[in-house]
Amino acid sequence: MSSSSFSYLQNRIRHLDHLKEDLKENGNFVNIDDVWAYKDLSTEGKAIKEVIKQDFNLDHNMKKRIIDSFQ
């Protein structure tokens, strides 16, 4: 993985960590790269995973690493 790809992944995970905190507080609508999904607090992890799966800017391995970070 190139350093720019790795940097992107790190920033992505940081962004999603903030997103998780936001969801715990208000369970709101959030936007990741213009893909919208409703975040119900009871399905926060599932909703985040669905958004990640729809993010075409991430390759399969990046998606897996990010999703695994939520386990």
PDB file of N, CA and C in Angstrom:
ATOM      1  N   MET A   1       0.850  -1.185   0.000  1.00  0.00           N
ATOM      2  CA  MET A   1       0.000   0.000   0.000  1.00  0.00           C
ATOM      3  C   MET A   1       0.886   1.235   0.000  1.00  0.00           C
ATOM      4  N   SER A   2       0.603   2.160  -0.868  1.00  0.00           N
ATOM      5  CA  SER A   2       1.422   3.367  -0.928  1.00  0.00           C
ATOM      6  C   SER A   2       1.211   4.207   0.329  1.00  0.00           C
ATOM      7  N   SER A   3       2.161   5.085   0.607  1.00  0.00           N
ATOM      8  CA  SER A   3       2.046   5.910   1.808  1.00  0.00           C
ATOM      9  C   SER A   3       0.822   6.815   1.729  1.00  0.00           C
ATOM     10  N   SER A   4       0.488   7.287   0.534  1.00  0.00           N
ATOM     11  CA  SER A   4      -0.700   8.140   0.418  1.00  0.00           C
ATOM     12  C   SER A   4      -1.971   7.340   0.694  1.00  0.00           C
ATOM     13  N   SER A   5      -2.006   6.085   0.249  1.00  0.00           N
ATOM     14  CA  SER A   5      -3.166   5.233   0.522  1.00  0.00           C
ATOM     15  C   SER A   5      -3.276   4.945   2.010  1.00  0.00           C
ATOM     16  N   PHE A   6      -2.128   4.690   2.635  1.00  0.00           N
ATOM     17  CA  PHE A   6      -2.143   4.402   4.058  1.00  0.00           C
ATOM     18  C   PHE A   6      -2.580   5.629   4.846  1.00  0.00           C
ATOM     19  N   SER A   7      -2.099   6.797   4.441  1.00  0.00           N
ATOM     20  CA  SER A   7      -2.486   8.053   5.091  1.00  0.00           C
ATOM     21  C   SER A   7      -3.993   8.268   4.949  1.00  0.00           C
ATOM     22  N   TYR A   8      -4.508   7.991   3.752  1.00  0.00           N
ATOM     23  CA  TYR A   8      -5.947   8.112   3.517  1.00  0.00           C
ATOM     24  C   TYR A   8      -6.712   7.192   4.459  1.00  0.00           C
ATOM     25  N   LEU A   9      -6.235   5.964   4.593  1.00  0.00           N
ATOM     26  CA  LEU A   9      -6.890   4.994   5.463  1.00  0.00           C
ATOM     27  C   LEU A   9      -6.861   5.460   6.918  1.00  0.00           C
ATOM     28  N   GLN A  10      -5.707   5.962   7.359  1.00  0.00           N
ATOM     29  CA  GLN A  10      -5.610   6.466   8.734  1.00  0.00           C
ATOM     30  C   GLN A  10      -6.591   7.611   8.973  1.00  0.00           C
ATOM     31  N   ASN A  11      -6.653   8.539   8.035  1.00  0.00           N
ATOM     32  CA  ASN A  11      -7.584   9.663   8.168  1.00  0.00           C
ATOM     33  C   ASN A  11      -9.020   9.180   8.177  1.00  0.00           C
ATOM     34  N   ARG A  12      -9.270   8.182   7.357  1.00  0.00           N
ATOM     35  CA  ARG A  12     -10.605   7.603   7.255  1.00  0.00           C
ATOM     36  C   ARG A  12     -11.024   6.998   8.588  1.00  0.00           C
ATOM     37  N   ILE A  13     -10.129   6.242   9.190  1.00  0.00           N
ATOM     38  CA  ILE A  13     -10.439   5.603  10.466  1.00  0.00           C
ATOM     39  C   ILE A  13     -10.649   6.661  11.544  1.00  0.00           C
ATOM     40  N   ARG A  14      -9.807   7.703  11.533  1.00  0.00           N
ATOM     41  CA  ARG A  14      -9.998   8.796  12.491  1.00  0.00           C
ATOM     42  C   ARG A  14     -11.369   9.438  12.300  1.00  0.00           C
ATOM     43  N   HIS A  15     -11.730   9.674  11.047  1.00  0.00           N
ATOM     44  CA  HIS A  15     -13.029  10.278  10.744  1.00  0.00           C
ATOM     45  C   HIS A  15     -14.158   9.379  11.249  1.00  0.00           C
ATOM     46  N   LEU A  16     -14.032   8.081  11.021  1.00  0.00           N
ATOM     47  CA  LEU A  16     -15.080   7.152  11.444  1.00  0.00           C
ATOM     48  C   LEU A  16     -15.137   7.037  12.957  1.00  0.00           C
ATOM     49  N   ASP A  17     -13.986   7.176  13.628  1.00  0.00           N
ATOM     50  CA  ASP A  17     -13.989   7.177  15.084  1.00  0.00           C
ATOM     51  C   ASP A  17     -14.788   8.362  15.613  1.00  0.00           C
ATOM     52  N   HIS A  18     -14.587   9.537  14.998  1.00  0.00           N
ATOM     53  CA  HIS A  18     -15.373  10.705  15.385  1.00  0.00           C
ATOM     54  C   HIS A  18     -16.847  10.458  15.095  1.00  0.00           C
ATOM     55  N   LEU A  19     -17.099   9.840  13.969  1.00  0.00           N
ATOM     56  CA  LEU A  19     -18.462   9.523  13.571  1.00  0.00           C
ATOM     57  C   LEU A  19     -19.127   8.619  14.610  1.00  0.00           C
ATOM     58  N   LYS A  20     -18.405   7.616  15.072  1.00  0.00           N
ATOM     59  CA  LYS A  20     -18.955   6.722  16.087  1.00  0.00           C
ATOM     60  C   LYS A  20     -19.348   7.496  17.339  1.00  0.00           C
ATOM     61  N   GLU A  21     -18.491   8.444  17.752  1.00  0.00           N
ATOM     62  CA  GLU A  21     -18.791   9.253  18.938  1.00  0.00           C
ATOM     63  C   GLU A  21     -20.043  10.089  18.703  1.00  0.00           C
ATOM     64  N   ASP A  22     -20.142  10.674  17.513  1.00  0.00           N
ATOM     65  CA  ASP A  22     -21.330  11.465  17.179  1.00  0.00           C
ATOM     66  C   ASP A  22     -22.590  10.601  17.240  1.00  0.00           C
ATOM     67  N   LEU A  23     -22.477   9.390  16.737  1.00  0.00           N
ATOM     68  CA  LEU A  23     -23.640   8.500  16.713  1.00  0.00           C
ATOM     69  C   LEU A  23     -24.076   8.149  18.125  1.00  0.00           C
ATOM     70  N   LYS A  24     -23.121   7.940  19.007  1.00  0.00           N
ATOM     71  CA  LYS A  24     -23.464   7.610  20.387  1.00  0.00           C
ATOM     72  C   LYS A  24     -24.239   8.757  21.024  1.00  0.00           C
ATOM     73  N   GLU A  25     -23.914   9.985  20.604  1.00  0.00           N
ATOM     74  CA  GLU A  25     -24.562  11.152  21.186  1.00  0.00           C
ATOM     75  C   GLU A  25     -25.938  11.417  20.603  1.00  0.00           C
ATOM     76  N   ASN A  26     -26.094  11.272  19.293  1.00  0.00           N
ATOM     77  CA  ASN A  26     -27.377  11.706  18.725  1.00  0.00           C
ATOM     78  C   ASN A  26     -28.008  10.792  17.687  1.00  0.00           C
ATOM     79  N   GLY A  27     -27.329   9.731  17.251  1.00  0.00           N
ATOM     80  CA  GLY A  27     -27.926   8.816  16.269  1.00  0.00           C
ATOM     81  C   GLY A  27     -28.537   9.551  15.098  1.00  0.00           C
ATOM     82  N   ASN A  28     -27.737  10.310  14.390  1.00  0.00           N
ATOM     83  CA  ASN A  28     -28.259  11.228  13.395  1.00  0.00           C
ATOM     84  C   ASN A  28     -27.904  10.783  11.981  1.00  0.00           C
ATOM     85  N   PHE A  29     -28.302  11.609  11.006  1.00  0.00           N
ATOM     86  CA  PHE A  29     -27.856  11.401   9.645  1.00  0.00           C
ATOM     87  C   PHE A  29     -26.410  11.869   9.540  1.00  0.00           C
ATOM     88  N   VAL A  30     -25.603  11.108   8.848  1.00  0.00           N
ATOM     89  CA  VAL A  30     -24.217  11.498   8.645  1.00  0.00           C
ATOM     90  C   VAL A  30     -23.871  11.290   7.180  1.00  0.00           C
ATOM     91  N   ASN A  31     -22.804  11.927   6.748  1.00  0.00           N
ATOM     92  CA  ASN A  31     -22.395  11.837   5.353  1.00  0.00           C
ATOM     93  C   ASN A  31     -20.927  11.443   5.275  1.00  0.00           C
ATOM     94  N   ILE A  32     -20.652  10.393   4.511  1.00  0.00           N
ATOM     95  CA  ILE A  32     -19.269  10.016   4.236  1.00  0.00           C
ATOM     96  C   ILE A  32     -19.154  10.021   2.720  1.00  0.00           C
ATOM     97  N   ASP A  33     -18.363  10.934   2.197  1.00  0.00           N
ATOM     98  CA  ASP A  33     -18.171  11.007   0.746  1.00  0.00           C
ATOM     99  C   ASP A  33     -19.491  10.985  -0.019  1.00  0.00           C
ATOM    100  N   ASP A  34     -20.413  11.814   0.431  1.00  0.00           N
ATOM    101  CA  ASP A  34     -21.702  11.982  -0.246  1.00  0.00           C
ATOM    102  C   ASP A  34     -22.567  10.729  -0.283  1.00  0.00           C
ATOM    103  N   VAL A  35     -22.295   9.770   0.557  1.00  0.00           N
ATOM    104  CA  VAL A  35     -23.185   8.611   0.679  1.00  0.00           C
ATOM    105  C   VAL A  35     -23.906   8.753   2.009  1.00  0.00           C
ATOM    106  N   TRP A  36     -25.230   8.879   1.951  1.00  0.00           N
ATOM    107  CA  TRP A  36     -26.005   9.104   3.165  1.00  0.00           C
ATOM    108  C   TRP A  36     -26.605   7.799   3.668  1.00  0.00           C
ATOM    109  N   ALA A  37     -26.645   7.676   4.964  1.00  0.00           N
ATOM    110  CA  ALA A  37     -27.312   6.518   5.567  1.00  0.00           C
ATOM    111  C   ALA A  37     -27.835   6.935   6.931  1.00  0.00           C
ATOM    112  N   TYR A  38     -29.002   6.467   7.280  1.00  0.00           N
ATOM    113  CA  TYR A  38     -29.533   6.786   8.599  1.00  0.00           C
ATOM    114  C   TYR A  38     -28.835   5.957   9.660  1.00  0.00           C
ATOM    115  N   LYS A  39     -28.422   6.617  10.732  1.00  0.00           N
ATOM    116  CA  LYS A  39     -27.732   5.926  11.794  1.00  0.00           C
ATOM    117  C   LYS A  39     -28.663   5.762  12.991  1.00  0.00           C
ATOM    118  N   ASP A  40     -29.184   4.590  13.118  1.00  0.00           N
ATOM    119  CA  ASP A  40     -29.981   4.262  14.298  1.00  0.00           C
ATOM    120  C   ASP A  40     -28.996   3.792  15.367  1.00  0.00           C
ATOM    121  N   LEU A  41     -29.138   4.310  16.573  1.00  0.00           N
ATOM    122  CA  LEU A  41     -28.181   3.957  17.630  1.00  0.00           C
ATOM    123  C   LEU A  41     -28.112   2.451  17.864  1.00  0.00           C
ATOM    124  N   SER A  42     -29.231   1.764  17.674  1.00  0.00           N
ATOM    125  CA  SER A  42     -29.239   0.331  17.938  1.00  0.00           C
ATOM    126  C   SER A  42     -28.499  -0.461  16.862  1.00  0.00           C
ATOM    127  N   THR A  43     -28.267   0.162  15.709  1.00  0.00           N
ATOM    128  CA  THR A  43     -27.571  -0.543  14.630  1.00  0.00           C
ATOM    129  C   THR A  43     -26.396   0.279  14.138  1.00  0.00           C
ATOM    130  N   GLU A  44     -25.779   1.017  15.050  1.00  0.00           N
ATOM    131  CA  GLU A  44     -24.710   1.942  14.657  1.00  0.00           C
ATOM    132  C   GLU A  44     -23.618   1.264  13.844  1.00  0.00           C
ATOM    133  N   GLY A  45     -23.104   0.126  14.318  1.00  0.00           N
ATOM    134  CA  GLY A  45     -22.038  -0.563  13.597  1.00  0.00           C
ATOM    135  C   GLY A  45     -22.478  -1.023  12.223  1.00  0.00           C
ATOM    136  N   LYS A  46     -23.679  -1.576  12.153  1.00  0.00           N
ATOM    137  CA  LYS A  46     -24.202  -2.063  10.875  1.00  0.00           C
ATOM    138  C   LYS A  46     -24.370  -0.911   9.889  1.00  0.00           C
ATOM    139  N   ALA A  47     -24.879   0.214  10.353  1.00  0.00           N
ATOM    140  CA  ALA A  47     -25.090   1.363   9.474  1.00  0.00           C
ATOM    141  C   ALA A  47     -23.761   1.876   8.937  1.00  0.00           C
ATOM    142  N   ILE A  48     -22.761   1.969   9.794  1.00  0.00           N
ATOM    143  CA  ILE A  48     -21.441   2.425   9.362  1.00  0.00           C
ATOM    144  C   ILE A  48     -20.887   1.466   8.316  1.00  0.00           C
ATOM    145  N   LYS A  49     -21.020   0.171   8.567  1.00  0.00           N
ATOM    146  CA  LYS A  49     -20.520  -0.819   7.608  1.00  0.00           C
ATOM    147  C   LYS A  49     -21.212  -0.680   6.259  1.00  0.00           C
ATOM    148  N   GLU A  50     -22.516  -0.419   6.276  1.00  0.00           N
ATOM    149  CA  GLU A  50     -23.243  -0.271   5.014  1.00  0.00           C
ATOM    150  C   GLU A  50     -22.731   0.931   4.231  1.00  0.00           C
ATOM    151  N   VAL A  51     -22.446   2.026   4.935  1.00  0.00           N
ATOM    152  CA  VAL A  51     -21.913   3.208   4.256  1.00  0.00           C
ATOM    153  C   VAL A  51     -20.538   2.905   3.679  1.00  0.00           C
ATOM    154  N   ILE A  52     -19.694   2.229   4.454  1.00  0.00           N
ATOM    155  CA  ILE A  52     -18.350   1.895   3.976  1.00  0.00           C
ATOM    156  C   ILE A  52     -18.447   1.022   2.727  1.00  0.00           C
ATOM    157  N   LYS A  53     -19.358   0.051   2.741  1.00  0.00           N
ATOM    158  CA  LYS A  53     -19.498  -0.838   1.590  1.00  0.00           C
ATOM    159  C   LYS A  53     -19.890  -0.069   0.338  1.00  0.00           C
ATOM    160  N   GLN A  54     -20.586   1.053   0.518  1.00  0.00           N
ATOM    161  CA  GLN A  54     -21.021   1.848  -0.629  1.00  0.00           C
ATOM    162  C   GLN A  54     -19.980   2.865  -1.061  1.00  0.00           C
ATOM    163  N   ASP A  55     -18.874   2.953  -0.337  1.00  0.00           N
ATOM    164  CA  ASP A  55     -17.857   3.958  -0.629  1.00  0.00           C
ATOM    165  C   ASP A  55     -16.913   3.419  -1.695  1.00  0.00           C
ATOM    166  N   PHE A  56     -17.102   3.861  -2.917  1.00  0.00           N
ATOM    167  CA  PHE A  56     -16.343   3.324  -4.040  1.00  0.00           C
ATOM    168  C   PHE A  56     -14.900   3.810  -4.064  1.00  0.00           C
ATOM    169  N   ASN A  57     -14.552   4.777  -3.195  1.00  0.00           N
ATOM    170  CA  ASN A  57     -13.176   5.255  -3.134  1.00  0.00           C
ATOM    171  C   ASN A  57     -12.267   4.322  -2.338  1.00  0.00           C
ATOM    172  N   LEU A  58     -12.847   3.359  -1.673  1.00  0.00           N
ATOM    173  CA  LEU A  58     -12.056   2.433  -0.875  1.00  0.00           C
ATOM    174  C   LEU A  58     -11.989   1.079  -1.560  1.00  0.00           C
ATOM    175  N   ASP A  59     -10.779   0.506  -1.618  1.00  0.00           N
ATOM    176  CA  ASP A  59     -10.689  -0.832  -2.183  1.00  0.00           C
ATOM    177  C   ASP A  59     -11.102  -1.865  -1.125  1.00  0.00           C
ATOM    178  N   HIS A  60     -11.229  -3.112  -1.541  1.00  0.00           N
ATOM    179  CA  HIS A  60     -11.752  -4.160  -0.663  1.00  0.00           C
ATOM    180  C   HIS A  60     -10.954  -4.290   0.634  1.00  0.00           C
ATOM    181  N   ASN A  61      -9.614  -4.297   0.526  1.00  0.00           N
ATOM    182  CA  ASN A  61      -8.786  -4.477   1.721  1.00  0.00           C
ATOM    183  C   ASN A  61      -8.936  -3.324   2.698  1.00  0.00           C
ATOM    184  N   MET A  62      -9.032  -2.099   2.175  1.00  0.00           N
ATOM    185  CA  MET A  62      -9.236  -0.947   3.051  1.00  0.00           C
ATOM    186  C   MET A  62     -10.585  -1.057   3.757  1.00  0.00           C
ATOM    187  N   LYS A  63     -11.600  -1.426   3.007  1.00  0.00           N
ATOM    188  CA  LYS A  63     -12.923  -1.578   3.609  1.00  0.00           C
ATOM    189  C   LYS A  63     -12.873  -2.607   4.737  1.00  0.00           C
ATOM    190  N   LYS A  64     -12.210  -3.722   4.468  1.00  0.00           N
ATOM    191  CA  LYS A  64     -12.138  -4.778   5.469  1.00  0.00           C
ATOM    192  C   LYS A  64     -11.419  -4.298   6.727  1.00  0.00           C
ATOM    193  N   ARG A  65     -10.302  -3.575   6.549  1.00  0.00           N
ATOM    194  CA  ARG A  65      -9.558  -3.084   7.714  1.00  0.00           C
ATOM    195  C   ARG A  65     -10.386  -2.106   8.539  1.00  0.00           C
ATOM    196  N   ILE A  66     -11.120  -1.231   7.850  1.00  0.00           N
ATOM    197  CA  ILE A  66     -11.946  -0.271   8.580  1.00  0.00           C
ATOM    198  C   ILE A  66     -13.087  -0.986   9.290  1.00  0.00           C
ATOM    199  N   ILE A  67     -13.764  -1.874   8.576  1.00  0.00           N
ATOM    200  CA  ILE A  67     -14.878  -2.599   9.189  1.00  0.00           C
ATOM    201  C   ILE A  67     -14.378  -3.422  10.379  1.00  0.00           C
ATOM    202  N   ASP A  68     -13.228  -4.075  10.220  1.00  0.00           N
ATOM    203  CA  ASP A  68     -12.672  -4.873  11.315  1.00  0.00           C
ATOM    204  C   ASP A  68     -12.361  -4.005  12.529  1.00  0.00           C
ATOM    205  N   SER A  69     -12.026  -2.732  12.289  1.00  0.00           N
ATOM    206  CA  SER A  69     -11.692  -1.856  13.412  1.00  0.00           C
ATOM    207  C   SER A  69     -12.911  -1.555  14.277  1.00  0.00           C
ATOM    208  N   PHE A  70     -14.108  -1.854  13.771  1.00  0.00           N
ATOM    209  CA  PHE A  70     -15.322  -1.609  14.537  1.00  0.00           C
ATOM    210  C   PHE A  70     -15.782  -2.837  15.314  1.00  0.00           C
ATOM    211  N   GLN A  71     -15.107  -3.950  15.127  1.00  0.00           N
ATOM    212  CA  GLN A  71     -15.543  -5.180  15.793  1.00  0.00           C
ATOM    213  C   GLN A  71     -15.251  -5.113  17.279  1.00  0.00           C
TER     214      GLN A  71
END
